[in-house]
Coordinates of C-alpha atoms in Angstrom, one line a residue:
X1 CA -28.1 4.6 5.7
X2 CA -25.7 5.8 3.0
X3 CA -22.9 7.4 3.6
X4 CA -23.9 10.8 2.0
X5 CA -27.2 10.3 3.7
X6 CA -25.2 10.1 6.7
X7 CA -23.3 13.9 5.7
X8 CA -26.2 15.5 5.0
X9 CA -28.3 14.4 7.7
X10 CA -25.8 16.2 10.2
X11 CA -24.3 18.7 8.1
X12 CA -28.0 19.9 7.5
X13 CA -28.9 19.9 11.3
X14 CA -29.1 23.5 12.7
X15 CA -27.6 22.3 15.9
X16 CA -24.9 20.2 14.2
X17 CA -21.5 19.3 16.0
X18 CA -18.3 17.9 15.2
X19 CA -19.1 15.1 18.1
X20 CA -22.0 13.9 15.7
X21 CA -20.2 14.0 13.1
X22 CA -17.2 12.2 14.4
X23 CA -19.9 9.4 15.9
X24 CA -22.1 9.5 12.7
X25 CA -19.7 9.1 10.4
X26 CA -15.9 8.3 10.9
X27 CA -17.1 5.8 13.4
X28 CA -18.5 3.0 11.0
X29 CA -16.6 0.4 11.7
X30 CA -13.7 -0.8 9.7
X31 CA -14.2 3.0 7.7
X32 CA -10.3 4.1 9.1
X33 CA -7.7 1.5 9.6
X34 CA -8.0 -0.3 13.0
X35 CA -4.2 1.2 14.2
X36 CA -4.9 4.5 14.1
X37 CA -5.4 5.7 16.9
X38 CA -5.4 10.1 16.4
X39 CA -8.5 12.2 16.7
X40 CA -10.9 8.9 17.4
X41 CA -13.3 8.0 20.4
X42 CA -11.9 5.8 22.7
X43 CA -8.1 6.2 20.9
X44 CA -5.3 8.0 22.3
X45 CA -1.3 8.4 22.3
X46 CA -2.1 5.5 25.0
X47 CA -3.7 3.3 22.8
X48 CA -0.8 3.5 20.4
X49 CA 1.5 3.0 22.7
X50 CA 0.9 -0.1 24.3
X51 CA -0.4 -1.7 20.8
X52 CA 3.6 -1.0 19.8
X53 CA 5.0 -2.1 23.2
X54 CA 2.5 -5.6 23.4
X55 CA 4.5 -6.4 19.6
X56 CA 7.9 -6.0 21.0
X57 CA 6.9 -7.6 24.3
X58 CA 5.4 -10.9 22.0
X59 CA 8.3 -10.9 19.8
X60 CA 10.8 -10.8 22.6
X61 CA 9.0 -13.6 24.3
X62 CA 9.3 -15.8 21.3
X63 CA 13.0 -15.6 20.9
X64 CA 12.8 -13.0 18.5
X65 CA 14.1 -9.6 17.5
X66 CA 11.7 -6.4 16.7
X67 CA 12.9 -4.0 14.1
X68 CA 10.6 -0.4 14.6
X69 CA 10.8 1.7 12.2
X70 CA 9.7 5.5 13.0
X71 CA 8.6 8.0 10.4
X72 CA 7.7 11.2 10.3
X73 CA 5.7 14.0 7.9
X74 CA 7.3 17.3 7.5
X75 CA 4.2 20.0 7.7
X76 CA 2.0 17.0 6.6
X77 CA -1.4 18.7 7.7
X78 CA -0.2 22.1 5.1
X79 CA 0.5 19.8 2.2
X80 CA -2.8 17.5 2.3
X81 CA -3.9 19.0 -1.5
X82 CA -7.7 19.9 -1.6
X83 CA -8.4 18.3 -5.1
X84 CA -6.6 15.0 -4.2
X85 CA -8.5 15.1 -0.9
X86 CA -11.8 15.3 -2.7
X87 CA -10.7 12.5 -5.0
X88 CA -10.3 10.1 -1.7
X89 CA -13.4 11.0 -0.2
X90 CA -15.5 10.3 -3.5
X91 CA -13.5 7.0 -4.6
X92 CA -12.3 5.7 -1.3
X93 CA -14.9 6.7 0.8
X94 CA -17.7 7.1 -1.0
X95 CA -19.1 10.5 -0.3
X96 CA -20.8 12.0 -3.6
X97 CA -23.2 14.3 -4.9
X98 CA -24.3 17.1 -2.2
X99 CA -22.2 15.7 0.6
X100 CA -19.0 15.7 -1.7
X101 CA -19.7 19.8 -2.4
X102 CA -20.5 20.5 1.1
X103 CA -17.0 19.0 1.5
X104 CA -15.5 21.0 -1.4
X105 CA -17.0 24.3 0.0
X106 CA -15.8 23.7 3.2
X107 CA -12.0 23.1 1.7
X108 CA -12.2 26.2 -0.7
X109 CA -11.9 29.8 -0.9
X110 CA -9.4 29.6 2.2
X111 CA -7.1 32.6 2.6
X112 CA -3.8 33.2 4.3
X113 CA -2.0 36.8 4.8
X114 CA 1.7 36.6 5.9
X115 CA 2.8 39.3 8.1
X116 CA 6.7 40.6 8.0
X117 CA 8.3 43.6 9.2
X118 CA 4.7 44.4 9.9
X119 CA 4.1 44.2 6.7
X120 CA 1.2 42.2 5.3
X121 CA 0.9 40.7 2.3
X122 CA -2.4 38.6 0.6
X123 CA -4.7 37.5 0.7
X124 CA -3.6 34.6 -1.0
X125 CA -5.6 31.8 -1.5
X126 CA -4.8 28.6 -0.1
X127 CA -5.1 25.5 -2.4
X128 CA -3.8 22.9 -0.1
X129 CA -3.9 21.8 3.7
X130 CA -6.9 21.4 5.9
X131 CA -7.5 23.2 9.3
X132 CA -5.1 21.6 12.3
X133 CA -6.9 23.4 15.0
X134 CA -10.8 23.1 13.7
X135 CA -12.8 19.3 14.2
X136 CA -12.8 18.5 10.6
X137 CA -9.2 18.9 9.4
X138 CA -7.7 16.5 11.5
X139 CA -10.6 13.8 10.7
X140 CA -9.9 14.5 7.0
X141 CA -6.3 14.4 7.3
X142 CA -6.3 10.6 8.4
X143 CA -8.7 9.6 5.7
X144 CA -6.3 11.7 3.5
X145 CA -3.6 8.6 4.2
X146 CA -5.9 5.9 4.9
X147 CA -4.2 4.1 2.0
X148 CA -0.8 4.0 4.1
X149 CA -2.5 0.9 5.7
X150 CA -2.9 -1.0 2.9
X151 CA 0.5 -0.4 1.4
X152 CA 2.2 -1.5 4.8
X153 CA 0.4 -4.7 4.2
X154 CA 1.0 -5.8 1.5
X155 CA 4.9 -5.8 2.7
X156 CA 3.6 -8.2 5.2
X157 CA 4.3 -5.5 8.4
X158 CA 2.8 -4.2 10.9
X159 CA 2.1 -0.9 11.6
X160 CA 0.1 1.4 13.6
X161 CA -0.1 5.4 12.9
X162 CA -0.8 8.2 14.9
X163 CA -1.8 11.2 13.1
X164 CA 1.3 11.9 10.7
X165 CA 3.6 9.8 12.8
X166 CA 3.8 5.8 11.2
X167 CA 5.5 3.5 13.5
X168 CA 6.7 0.1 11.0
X169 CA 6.9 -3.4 12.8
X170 CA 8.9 -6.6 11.7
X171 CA 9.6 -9.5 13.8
X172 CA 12.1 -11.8 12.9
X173 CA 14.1 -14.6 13.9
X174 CA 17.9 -13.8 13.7
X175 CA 18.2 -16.4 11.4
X176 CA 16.3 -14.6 9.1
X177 CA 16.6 -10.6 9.8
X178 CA 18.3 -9.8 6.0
X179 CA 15.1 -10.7 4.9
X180 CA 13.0 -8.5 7.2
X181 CA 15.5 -5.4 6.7
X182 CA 14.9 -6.0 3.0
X183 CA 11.0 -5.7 3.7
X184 CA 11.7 -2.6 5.3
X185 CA 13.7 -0.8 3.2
X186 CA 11.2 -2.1 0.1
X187 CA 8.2 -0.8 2.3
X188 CA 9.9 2.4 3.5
X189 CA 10.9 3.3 -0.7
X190 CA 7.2 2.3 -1.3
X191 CA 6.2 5.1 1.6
X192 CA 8.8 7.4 0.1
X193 CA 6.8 7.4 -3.6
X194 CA 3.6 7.1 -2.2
X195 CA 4.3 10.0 -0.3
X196 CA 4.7 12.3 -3.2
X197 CA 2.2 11.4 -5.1
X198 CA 0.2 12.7 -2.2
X199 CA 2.3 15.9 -2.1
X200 CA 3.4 15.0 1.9
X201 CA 7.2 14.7 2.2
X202 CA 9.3 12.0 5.2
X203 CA 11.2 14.0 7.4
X204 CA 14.7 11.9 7.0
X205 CA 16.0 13.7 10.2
X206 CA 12.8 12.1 12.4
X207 CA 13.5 8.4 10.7
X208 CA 14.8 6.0 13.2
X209 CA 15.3 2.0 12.6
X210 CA 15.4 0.8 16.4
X211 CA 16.1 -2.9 17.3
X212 CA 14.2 -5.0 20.2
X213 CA 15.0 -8.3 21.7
X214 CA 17.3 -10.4 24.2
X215 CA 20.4 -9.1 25.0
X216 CA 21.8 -12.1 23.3
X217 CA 19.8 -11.6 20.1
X218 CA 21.0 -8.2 19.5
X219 CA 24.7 -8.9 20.3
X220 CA 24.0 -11.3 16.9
X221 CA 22.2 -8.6 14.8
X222 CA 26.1 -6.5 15.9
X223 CA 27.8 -9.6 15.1
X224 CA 26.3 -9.7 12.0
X225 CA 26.3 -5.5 10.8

C-alpha cells in the first residue's frame, strides 16, 4: 500500500481518527528519524532522556568526554511555512495527488483575529504554522524537520530531537576535543542556515555547550580553554 493510498484510505473513513492516522501512517518504519522521540507511540520525554544519558554514561565509561549541545526553536510550530511544508510532504515523503490536496486544504484558509484594548482586528489569514493543540500539526511539524537528521549526520554526530528541542552529541578523547568542537560549531552554523531556509529561527538564549566526563578529564578540557 502506497503512501497516498494509505491518506486516503483514512482520511476518507467517516469514523476516521488521528490514532489511525498516527498508526497508519507516521508509523512505517524508518518514515521519521529513529531519535525522535515527540508525538510517537511508544516515545516520550523518557525515551529521550535515557537515549542522551546511556551516550554520556558509554562515553564516560570509555575514558572519554561528552560534549551536548542543546538547541532550541523560537515559536518554531508558528513559523513551519504551508508551501514549504507541502513541498516536504510531496518530495520527501511522497504524498501526491488527492492525499497532497487533502493536506493543502487542511493547512489553508486559516484565520487569526488579534484582540487589544478589546479591540479586534482580522481576520487575517494565516500563511504559515500548523495547529500546536490539534493531532495533525504536531505530526507535521516533525516531518517539517525530518531533514535535521540527515544534516547532523553527515557531521558524523549524534543527535536525538524532541519536538523543536535538538540535543547534539560528540564523544571524544581529550586528545582529540579541538577537533570535535570544530564539528560542532561546523554542524551548529550548518543548523543555523538550514534553519532559515525553513523560516524557523535558534533561540541563542536556550543554546548551551555542556561537558560530560571524569573529573580528571574535564579538569584537562579547563586546562586546556
Amino acid at each position: 500500500m502506497s503512501p497516498n493510498d494509505i491518506f486516503l484510505k483514512l482520511s476518507g473513513s467517516q469514523f476516521y481518527s488521528t490514532s489511525d492516522f498516527s498508526k497508519g501512517y507516521w508509523a512505517i518504519p524508518q518514515l521519521l528519524p529513529s531519535r525522535q522521540s515527540a508525538y510517537r507511540a511508544r516515545h516520550s520525554t523518557e525515551t529521550a532522556i535515557i537515549a542522551v544519558h546511556n551516550e554520556i554514561v558509554k562515553a564516560i565509561d570509555a575514558g572519554e568526554v561528552c560534549a551536548l549541545v542543546l538547541l532550541d526553536l523560537s515559536a518554531a510550530f508558528h513559523t513551519v511555512d504551508h508551501q514549504t511544508l507541502l513541498r516536504v510532504l510531496r518530495c520527501h515523503f511522497g504524498v501526491t495527488d488527492a492525499a497532497l490536496s487533502w493536506c493543502s486544504s487542511y493547512l489553508s484558509q486559516r484565520t487569526q483575529i488579534f484582540n487589544t484594548n478589546e479591540q479586534l482586528s482580522g481576520p487575517h489569514v494565516v500563511g504559515c504554522s500548523v495547529p500546536q493543540g490539534s493531532a495533525l500539526g504536531p505530526l507535521k511539524f516533525i516531518g517539517y524537520i525530518e531533514e535535521l537528521a540527515d544534516l547532523i549526520i553527515n557531521h558524523q554526530l549524534s543527535y536525538h530531537l524532541y519536538a523543536d528541542d535538538t540535543q547534539l552529541l560528540g564523544s571524544t578523547s581529550t586528545s582529540n576535543i579541538r577537533s570535535t568542537v570544530d564539528r560542532l560549531q561546523s554542524c551548529a552554523a550548518a543548523i543555523h542556515q538550514w534553519c532559515d531556509s525553513r523560516q524557523l529561527q535558534l533561540n541563542p538564549t536556550k543554546t548551551e555547550l555542556i561537558w560530560f566526563g571524569s573529573r580528571a578529564n574535564l579538569q584537562k578540557i579547563v586546562a586546556t580553554y
